[in-house]
Coordinates of C-alpha atoms and ligand atoms in Angstrom, one line a residue:
M602 CA 0.0 0.1 0.3
V603 CA 0.9 3.5 -0.7
R604 CA 1.8 5.7 2.4
D605 CA 1.1 9.2 2.9
I606 CA 4.2 11.1 3.3
K607 CA 2.5 12.7 6.6
S608 CA 2.5 9.3 8.0
L609 CA 6.6 9.4 7.9
L610 CA 9.0 10.3 10.7
A611 CA 12.0 12.7 9.5
D612 CA 14.4 9.9 9.9
E613 CA 12.7 7.5 7.5
L614 CA 12.1 10.4 5.0
Q615 CA 15.7 11.1 5.2
A616 CA 16.6 7.4 4.9
Q617 CA 14.3 7.4 1.6
F618 CA 16.3 10.6 0.6
R619 CA 19.8 9.2 0.8
D620 CA 18.3 5.7 -0.9
W621 CA 17.2 8.2 -4.0
N622 CA 20.9 9.7 -3.3
Q623 CA 19.7 13.1 -2.4
P624 CA 21.6 15.2 -0.3
A625 CA 20.1 15.7 3.2
Y626 CA 19.0 19.2 2.9
R627 CA 16.1 17.9 0.5
A628 CA 14.5 16.2 2.9
T629 CA 14.4 19.0 5.0
Q630 CA 13.3 21.3 2.5
A631 CA 10.5 18.8 1.7
L632 CA 9.3 18.8 5.8
D633 CA 8.8 22.2 5.5
W634 CA 6.6 22.3 2.3
V635 CA 4.4 19.8 4.0
Y636 CA 4.5 21.1 7.8
G637 CA 5.5 24.7 7.4
R638 CA 3.6 25.8 4.5
R639 CA 0.9 23.0 4.6
V640 CA 1.2 22.5 1.0
T641 CA -1.5 20.1 -0.7
S642 CA 0.3 19.3 -3.6
W643 CA 3.8 18.2 -5.1
D644 CA 3.7 20.6 -7.8
A645 CA 3.9 23.4 -5.1
M646 CA 7.0 22.0 -3.8
T647 CA 8.8 24.8 -5.8
N648 CA 12.5 24.7 -4.7
L649 CA 12.5 20.5 -5.1
P650 CA 13.6 19.2 -8.5
K651 CA 11.1 18.2 -10.5
V652 CA 12.7 14.4 -10.8
L653 CA 12.7 14.9 -7.4
R654 CA 8.9 15.8 -7.3
D655 CA 8.1 13.1 -9.5
L656 CA 9.6 10.4 -7.3
L657 CA 8.0 11.5 -4.4
R658 CA 4.5 11.9 -6.4
K659 CA 5.3 8.1 -7.6
H660 CA 5.8 6.5 -4.1
Y661 CA 3.8 8.5 -1.7
T662 CA 0.6 9.9 -1.4
L663 CA 0.0 13.6 -0.2
Q664 CA -3.8 14.1 0.8
S665 CA -5.7 16.6 2.6
L666 CA -8.7 16.5 3.9
A667 CA -11.7 17.7 2.0
L668 CA -14.1 19.9 4.4
V669 CA -17.7 18.8 4.4
Q670 CA -19.6 21.5 6.5
L671 CA -18.5 23.7 9.2
H672 CA -20.3 25.1 12.0
R673 CA -19.4 27.9 14.3
A674 CA -20.9 28.3 17.8
E675 CA -21.4 31.5 19.6
D676 CA -19.1 30.6 22.1
G677 CA -16.4 30.8 19.5
T678 CA -15.8 26.9 19.0
I679 CA -15.7 25.9 15.5
K680 CA -16.4 22.2 14.0
F681 CA -15.2 21.1 11.1
L682 CA -16.8 17.8 9.4
W683 CA -14.4 16.4 6.6
R684 CA -14.8 13.7 4.6
L685 CA -11.9 11.3 3.7
D686 CA -10.6 9.4 0.8
D687 CA -13.0 6.3 1.7
Q688 CA -15.9 8.9 2.2
S689 CA -15.7 8.3 5.6
L690 CA -16.7 11.2 7.7
I691 CA -14.8 12.5 11.0
E692 CA -14.9 15.8 12.9
S693 CA -12.5 18.1 14.6
V694 CA -13.4 20.7 17.2
L695 CA -11.2 24.2 17.5
I696 CA -11.5 26.0 20.6
P697 CA -10.1 28.6 21.5
A698 CA -8.4 29.7 24.8
N699 CA -10.6 28.4 27.4
P700 CA -9.2 28.4 31.4
A701 CA -11.5 25.4 32.4
L702 CA -10.4 23.1 30.0
Y703 CA -6.9 21.3 30.1
G704 CA -3.8 22.8 30.7
E705 CA -3.4 26.1 32.1
A706 CA -5.2 29.0 30.6
S707 CA -3.4 31.2 28.2
D708 CA -3.8 32.6 24.7
R709 CA -3.8 29.5 22.9
H710 CA -5.9 27.3 20.5
T711 CA -6.8 23.9 21.6
L712 CA -7.8 21.6 18.9
C713 CA -10.0 18.4 19.2
V714 CA -8.9 15.7 17.0
S715 CA -10.6 12.3 15.8
T716 CA -8.8 8.9 15.8
Q717 CA -11.5 6.7 14.3
V718 CA -14.2 6.5 12.2
G719 CA -17.0 5.8 14.2
C720 CA -16.1 3.6 17.5
A721 CA -16.4 0.0 19.0
Y722 CA -16.7 0.8 22.6
G723 CA -20.3 1.1 22.5
C724 CA -20.4 3.8 25.9
K725 CA -24.4 4.3 25.9
F726 CA -24.6 8.2 26.1
C727 CA -21.9 8.8 23.4
A728 CA -23.3 9.6 19.3
S729 CA -19.2 8.1 18.0
G730 CA -20.4 4.7 18.7
L731 CA -24.0 4.7 17.7
D732 CA -23.2 3.8 14.4
G733 CA -20.6 0.8 15.4
Y734 CA -17.0 1.1 14.6
K735 CA -15.9 1.5 10.7
R736 CA -12.1 1.6 11.1
N737 CA -9.0 2.9 12.5
L738 CA -7.4 6.4 11.2
R739 CA -4.0 5.9 9.7
P740 CA -1.2 8.6 11.2
D741 CA -1.4 11.1 8.4
E742 CA -5.2 11.4 8.9
I743 CA -4.9 12.6 12.4
V744 CA -2.1 14.4 11.4
E745 CA -3.9 16.1 8.5
Q746 CA -6.6 17.6 10.9
V747 CA -4.4 19.9 12.6
L748 CA -2.6 20.8 9.2
A749 CA -6.1 21.4 7.4
V750 CA -7.5 23.6 10.4
E751 CA -4.4 25.6 10.4
R752 CA -4.8 25.9 6.6
W753 CA -8.5 27.0 6.7
H754 CA -7.5 29.3 9.2
L755 CA -4.4 30.9 7.5
Q756 CA -7.2 31.2 4.2
Q757 CA -9.6 33.4 6.4
T758 CA -7.9 36.7 5.3
V759 CA -8.8 35.5 1.3
P760 CA -12.1 34.0 1.5
A761 CA -12.7 30.6 -0.4
P762 CA -15.2 28.8 -2.1
A763 CA -17.4 26.3 -0.7
A764 CA -16.0 22.8 -0.6
D765 CA -17.6 19.8 -1.5
G766 CA -21.0 21.5 -1.6
G767 CA -20.6 22.5 1.7
V768 CA -21.0 25.3 3.7
A769 CA -18.6 27.8 2.7
P770 CA -16.1 28.5 5.5
A771 CA -16.2 32.4 5.0
A772 CA -15.1 34.9 7.6
D773 CA -17.8 35.3 10.4
S774 CA -18.0 38.9 11.6
A775 CA -20.2 37.7 14.8
A776 CA -18.0 35.3 15.6
P777 CA -14.7 36.0 18.0
A778 CA -11.7 36.6 16.1
L779 CA -8.9 33.6 15.9
K780 CA -5.7 34.6 17.1
A781 CA -2.7 32.4 16.6
A782 CA 0.1 32.2 18.7
S783 CA 2.1 32.9 15.9
P784 CA 1.6 33.7 12.2
E785 CA 2.6 30.3 11.6
R786 CA 0.8 28.2 13.8
L787 CA -2.7 28.2 15.2
I788 CA -2.4 25.0 17.2
N789 CA -0.6 24.8 20.5
N790 CA -3.0 22.5 22.6
L791 CA -4.2 18.8 21.3
V792 CA -6.6 17.1 22.9
I793 CA -7.3 13.4 22.0
M794 CA -11.3 13.3 22.3
G795 CA -12.8 13.5 18.9
M796 CA -14.2 10.1 17.6
G797 CA -12.9 6.7 18.3
E798 CA -10.7 5.3 21.3
P799 CA -7.3 7.0 20.7
L800 CA -5.8 3.7 22.6
A801 CA -7.6 1.4 20.2
N802 CA -5.4 2.6 17.6
Y803 CA -2.1 2.9 19.4
E804 CA 0.5 2.1 16.7
N805 CA -1.0 5.2 14.3
L806 CA -2.0 7.4 17.5
L807 CA 1.8 7.2 18.6
T808 CA 3.0 7.9 15.3
A809 CA 1.0 10.7 14.5
L810 CA 1.4 12.4 17.9
R811 CA 5.5 12.1 17.5
I812 CA 4.8 13.7 14.5
L813 CA 2.8 16.5 15.6
N814 CA 5.3 16.9 18.5
A815 CA 8.5 17.1 16.7
P816 CA 9.9 20.7 15.9
W817 CA 10.4 19.6 12.2
G818 CA 6.6 18.9 12.0
G819 CA 3.6 20.0 14.3
G820 CA 5.8 21.7 17.1
I821 CA 3.3 20.9 19.6
G822 CA 4.8 20.2 23.4
A823 CA 4.0 16.8 24.7
R824 CA 3.0 18.4 28.0
K825 CA 0.3 20.0 25.3
I826 CA -1.2 16.7 24.6
T827 CA -4.1 15.3 26.2
I828 CA -5.0 11.6 25.7
S829 CA -8.4 10.5 26.5
T830 CA -9.1 7.0 27.0
S831 CA -12.5 5.1 28.3
G832 CA -9.8 3.2 30.4
L833 CA -7.6 0.6 28.5
A834 CA -5.9 -0.4 30.9
P835 CA -2.9 -2.4 29.3
Q836 CA -2.4 0.3 26.6
I837 CA -2.4 3.0 29.6
R838 CA 0.6 0.9 31.0
R839 CA 2.2 1.1 27.5
L840 CA 1.9 4.5 27.4
A841 CA 3.5 5.0 30.6
D842 CA 6.5 3.3 29.4
D843 CA 6.5 6.1 26.3
P844 CA 9.2 8.1 26.9
L845 CA 6.9 11.4 25.4
Q846 CA 5.2 13.3 28.5
F847 CA 1.6 13.4 27.2
R848 CA -1.3 14.0 29.6
L849 CA -3.9 11.1 30.6
A850 CA -7.4 12.1 31.0
I851 CA -9.6 9.2 31.8
S852 CA -13.4 8.8 31.0
L853 CA -14.4 7.7 34.1
H854 CA -18.3 8.8 34.4
G855 CA -19.0 6.4 37.1
A856 CA -17.1 6.0 40.5
T857 CA -18.6 2.4 41.1
D858 CA -18.5 -0.7 39.1
E859 CA -22.0 -0.7 39.2
T860 CA -22.7 2.6 37.9
R861 CA -19.5 2.3 35.4
N862 CA -21.0 -1.0 33.9
K863 CA -24.3 0.2 33.1
I864 CA -22.9 2.9 30.8
M865 CA -19.8 1.7 29.6
P866 CA -19.0 -1.7 28.5
V867 CA -15.4 -1.4 28.7
N868 CA -15.7 -2.0 32.5
R869 CA -16.8 -5.1 32.4
K870 CA -13.5 -5.9 30.5
F871 CA -11.2 -3.7 32.8
P872 CA -13.0 -2.9 35.9
L873 CA -12.0 -0.6 38.3
S874 CA -9.6 -2.1 40.3
E875 CA -7.4 -2.8 37.1
L876 CA -8.3 0.8 36.0
T877 CA -7.1 2.3 39.0
L878 CA -3.6 0.0 39.1
A879 CA -2.9 1.0 35.5
C880 CA -3.7 5.0 36.3
E881 CA -1.0 4.5 39.5
Y882 CA 1.5 2.6 37.1
Y883 CA 0.9 5.7 34.7
Q884 CA 1.5 8.4 37.6
K885 CA 4.0 7.2 39.2
R886 CA 6.1 6.6 35.8
K887 CA 5.7 10.0 34.6
E888 CA 4.6 12.2 37.8
R889 CA 1.9 13.5 35.6
M890 CA -1.3 14.8 36.9
I891 CA -4.0 12.7 35.5
T892 CA -7.8 14.5 35.0
L893 CA -10.8 12.0 35.6
E894 CA -13.6 13.1 33.7
Y895 CA -17.0 12.8 34.5
I896 CA -20.2 13.7 32.9
L897 CA -23.2 14.4 34.7
I898 CA -26.0 12.2 33.5
S899 CA -29.4 12.4 35.5
G900 CA -30.4 9.9 37.7
V901 CA -27.4 7.7 36.5
N902 CA -24.2 9.0 37.8
D903 CA -25.2 12.4 39.6
G904 CA -26.2 11.0 43.2
L905 CA -24.3 11.9 46.3
E906 CA -23.5 8.2 46.6
Q907 CA -20.7 8.7 43.8
I908 CA -18.8 11.4 45.7
K909 CA -17.0 9.2 48.7
P910 CA -15.5 6.6 46.1
L911 CA -15.0 9.3 43.3
A912 CA -13.1 11.2 46.0
A913 CA -11.0 8.6 47.2
L914 CA -10.3 7.4 43.5
A915 CA -9.5 11.2 43.0
N916 CA -7.3 11.4 46.1
R917 CA -5.7 8.2 45.3
L918 CA -4.6 9.1 42.2
N919 CA -4.0 12.5 42.9
A920 CA -5.7 13.2 39.9
K921 CA -8.1 16.4 39.4
V922 CA -12.0 15.9 38.3
N923 CA -13.4 17.5 35.4
L924 CA -17.2 17.7 35.6
I925 CA -19.0 18.0 32.3
P926 CA -23.0 18.3 32.2
Y927 CA -24.3 16.1 29.3
N928 CA -24.9 17.1 25.7
R929 CA -27.7 15.8 24.4
V930 CA -27.6 13.3 21.7
E931 CA -30.1 12.7 19.1
G932 CA -32.0 9.3 19.3
L933 CA -30.7 8.6 23.1
D934 CA -32.6 9.6 26.1
W935 CA -30.1 10.3 28.8
V936 CA -30.6 14.1 30.0
R937 CA -28.1 16.8 31.7
P938 CA -29.1 17.4 35.3
S939 CA -30.2 20.9 36.5
E940 CA -27.8 23.6 37.1
S941 CA -28.4 23.1 40.9
V942 CA -27.5 19.4 40.5
Q943 CA -24.6 20.5 39.1
E944 CA -23.2 22.9 41.6
G945 CA -24.0 20.8 44.2
F946 CA -22.2 17.9 43.2
L947 CA -18.9 20.3 42.1
A948 CA -19.5 21.7 45.8
A949 CA -19.5 17.9 47.9
L950 CA -16.5 16.7 45.7
E951 CA -14.5 20.4 46.9
D952 CA -15.8 19.4 50.3
Q953 CA -13.8 16.3 50.3
R954 CA -11.0 18.2 49.4
V955 CA -10.9 17.2 45.4
V956 CA -9.5 19.6 43.0
A957 CA -12.7 19.9 40.5
T958 CA -13.6 21.8 37.7
L959 CA -17.3 22.1 36.1
R960 CA -17.5 23.1 32.6
R961 CA -20.5 25.9 32.7
E962 CA -21.4 25.9 29.2
K963 CA -24.0 28.3 27.3
G964 CA -25.8 26.0 25.8
H965 CA -26.1 22.5 24.1
D966 CA -25.2 24.2 20.9
I967 CA -21.6 23.6 19.5
A968 CA -20.2 21.5 22.4
A969 CA -22.4 18.7 21.5
A970 CA -20.9 16.1 21.7
C971 CA -18.3 15.2 19.0
G972 CA -19.5 12.5 16.5
Q973 CA -23.2 13.8 16.3
L974 CA -22.6 16.5 13.3
R975 CA -20.9 13.0 11.3
L976 CA -24.4 11.3 12.5
Q977 CA -26.7 13.9 11.2
R978 CA -24.7 14.4 7.6
E979 CA -24.8 10.4 7.5
K980 CA -28.6 10.5 7.8
V981 CA -29.3 12.8 5.4
E982 CA -26.9 11.3 2.8
Q983 CA -28.5 8.2 3.2
A984 CA -31.8 9.7 2.6
Q985 CA -30.0 11.4 -0.7
K986 CA -29.3 7.6 -2.0
K987 CA -32.7 6.4 -0.9
V988 CA -34.1 9.3 -2.9
A989 CA -31.9 8.5 -5.6
A990 CA -32.3 4.8 -5.9
V991 CA -36.1 5.1 -6.4
P992 CA -36.6 4.2 -10.4
A993 CA -38.2 6.7 -11.9
R994 CA -41.7 6.3 -13.7
Ligands
SAH147 N1 -12.9 7.3 23.1 C1 -12.2 8.0 23.9 C2 -11.9 9.6 23.5 C3 -13.2 10.3 22.9 S1 -14.6 10.6 23.7 C4 -12.7 8.2 25.4 O1 -13.6 8.0 25.6 O2 -12.3 9.0 26.3 C5 -14.2 12.2 24.2 C6 -15.3 12.6 25.7 O3 -16.3 13.0 25.1 C7 -15.0 11.6 26.5 O4 -14.8 11.6 28.0 C8 -16.8 11.0 26.6 O5 -17.1 10.0 27.4 C9 -17.1 12.4 26.1 N2 -18.8 12.3 25.7 C10 -19.1 11.5 24.8 N3 -20.3 11.6 24.5 C11 -20.3 13.0 25.5 C12 -21.7 13.6 25.7 N4 -22.9 13.1 24.9 N5 -21.8 14.4 26.2 C13 -20.7 15.0 27.3 N6 -19.5 14.3 26.7 C14 -19.3 12.9 25.9
SF4_148 FE1 -16.4 5.4 22.2 FE2 -14.9 7.5 23.9 FE3 -17.6 7.3 22.8 FE4 -17.1 5.5 24.9 S1 -17.0 7.7 25.0 S2 -18.0 5.0 22.5 S3 -15.1 5.0 24.1 S4 -15.8 7.7 21.5

């Protein structure tokens, strides 16, 4: 299978160039075209000799994501729906600086990226798993989400036509202006919390993150990259042994096996006892604070009986707790608790001396969980196909 150039580490490309009897600086130039200037065609690499461009074209692909739809929320969050080469749809979400999110507050932009098409883990509250699992994303498809958003951002000064029949990514005067950390780089924080279970696509994810972290690639510090997992204990241990210092977030959503089993099938495979040991191992190896994600779902996990076990777990792991009010998903019956229940849950946790935050959102608009835009779009496309399939009389 032909690989995409964005799946290669610098030393692999350098070795390839040596095989082609190319001087070392040519590889540096090619990397600069791909990651510095984010070009989408070989011919744009104008300082590379034509023979070299032809060799690259013959041996590698240089694919980019096609923007299908773009959705802006009042709070400045922007959701991108992309189409891949096999017609699959994935989402990325651009989140302007938000002190309540991951890492310290600063003038920065966080991108939430997907790692799989669909998800096999079937958490009962989540849109990403509703249609089942289709496939893992390749490293280049993960990397390209960052590059495509940065490319889109640069184009904002020059309005572009609508992509692929979708909504035109035109500048919107009502939305807060985006400010890049440097004119070159918009994204300096990554959260691996889009569609899919990242640790189930371990190899591709780690290759992508090495590329996004490298100074010749995305230039995003490992400490600015947060990987979220539903709790794949063996892979958490594996990640703990990786030299890069990624942050880890655990989608906990229940502090007892009874509650977790109800909403997260993965807990039957890796119950809390096993997950806790893996997290402890991670915490010791990395000396990093783990975040426990806790979606508040009315009548499911928002009872005060969760407080004691949740506080015990957070204190044992020296973890902070991130409370997230549930976002409604079309077709699912779960609901978010009232604000007073949310605040009460937070206060009870703080009483137990747990470091906790509550994400206070302006509504269900964009923050609507990842995976939803794709589901809506797929429904529309399936309906269109059905209409097209009706024989004309
Ligand atoms: N599979 C990984 C990462 C992707 S999900 C994981 O489960 O951690 C990213 C986060 O969004 C998880 O914490 C997940 O539980 C949460 N999430 C899923 N559906 C949600 C919803 N409807 N409302 C709020 N958060 C949701
Ligand atoms: Fe998959 Fe995460 Fe959604 Fe669970 S919450 S179905 S693991 S994407």
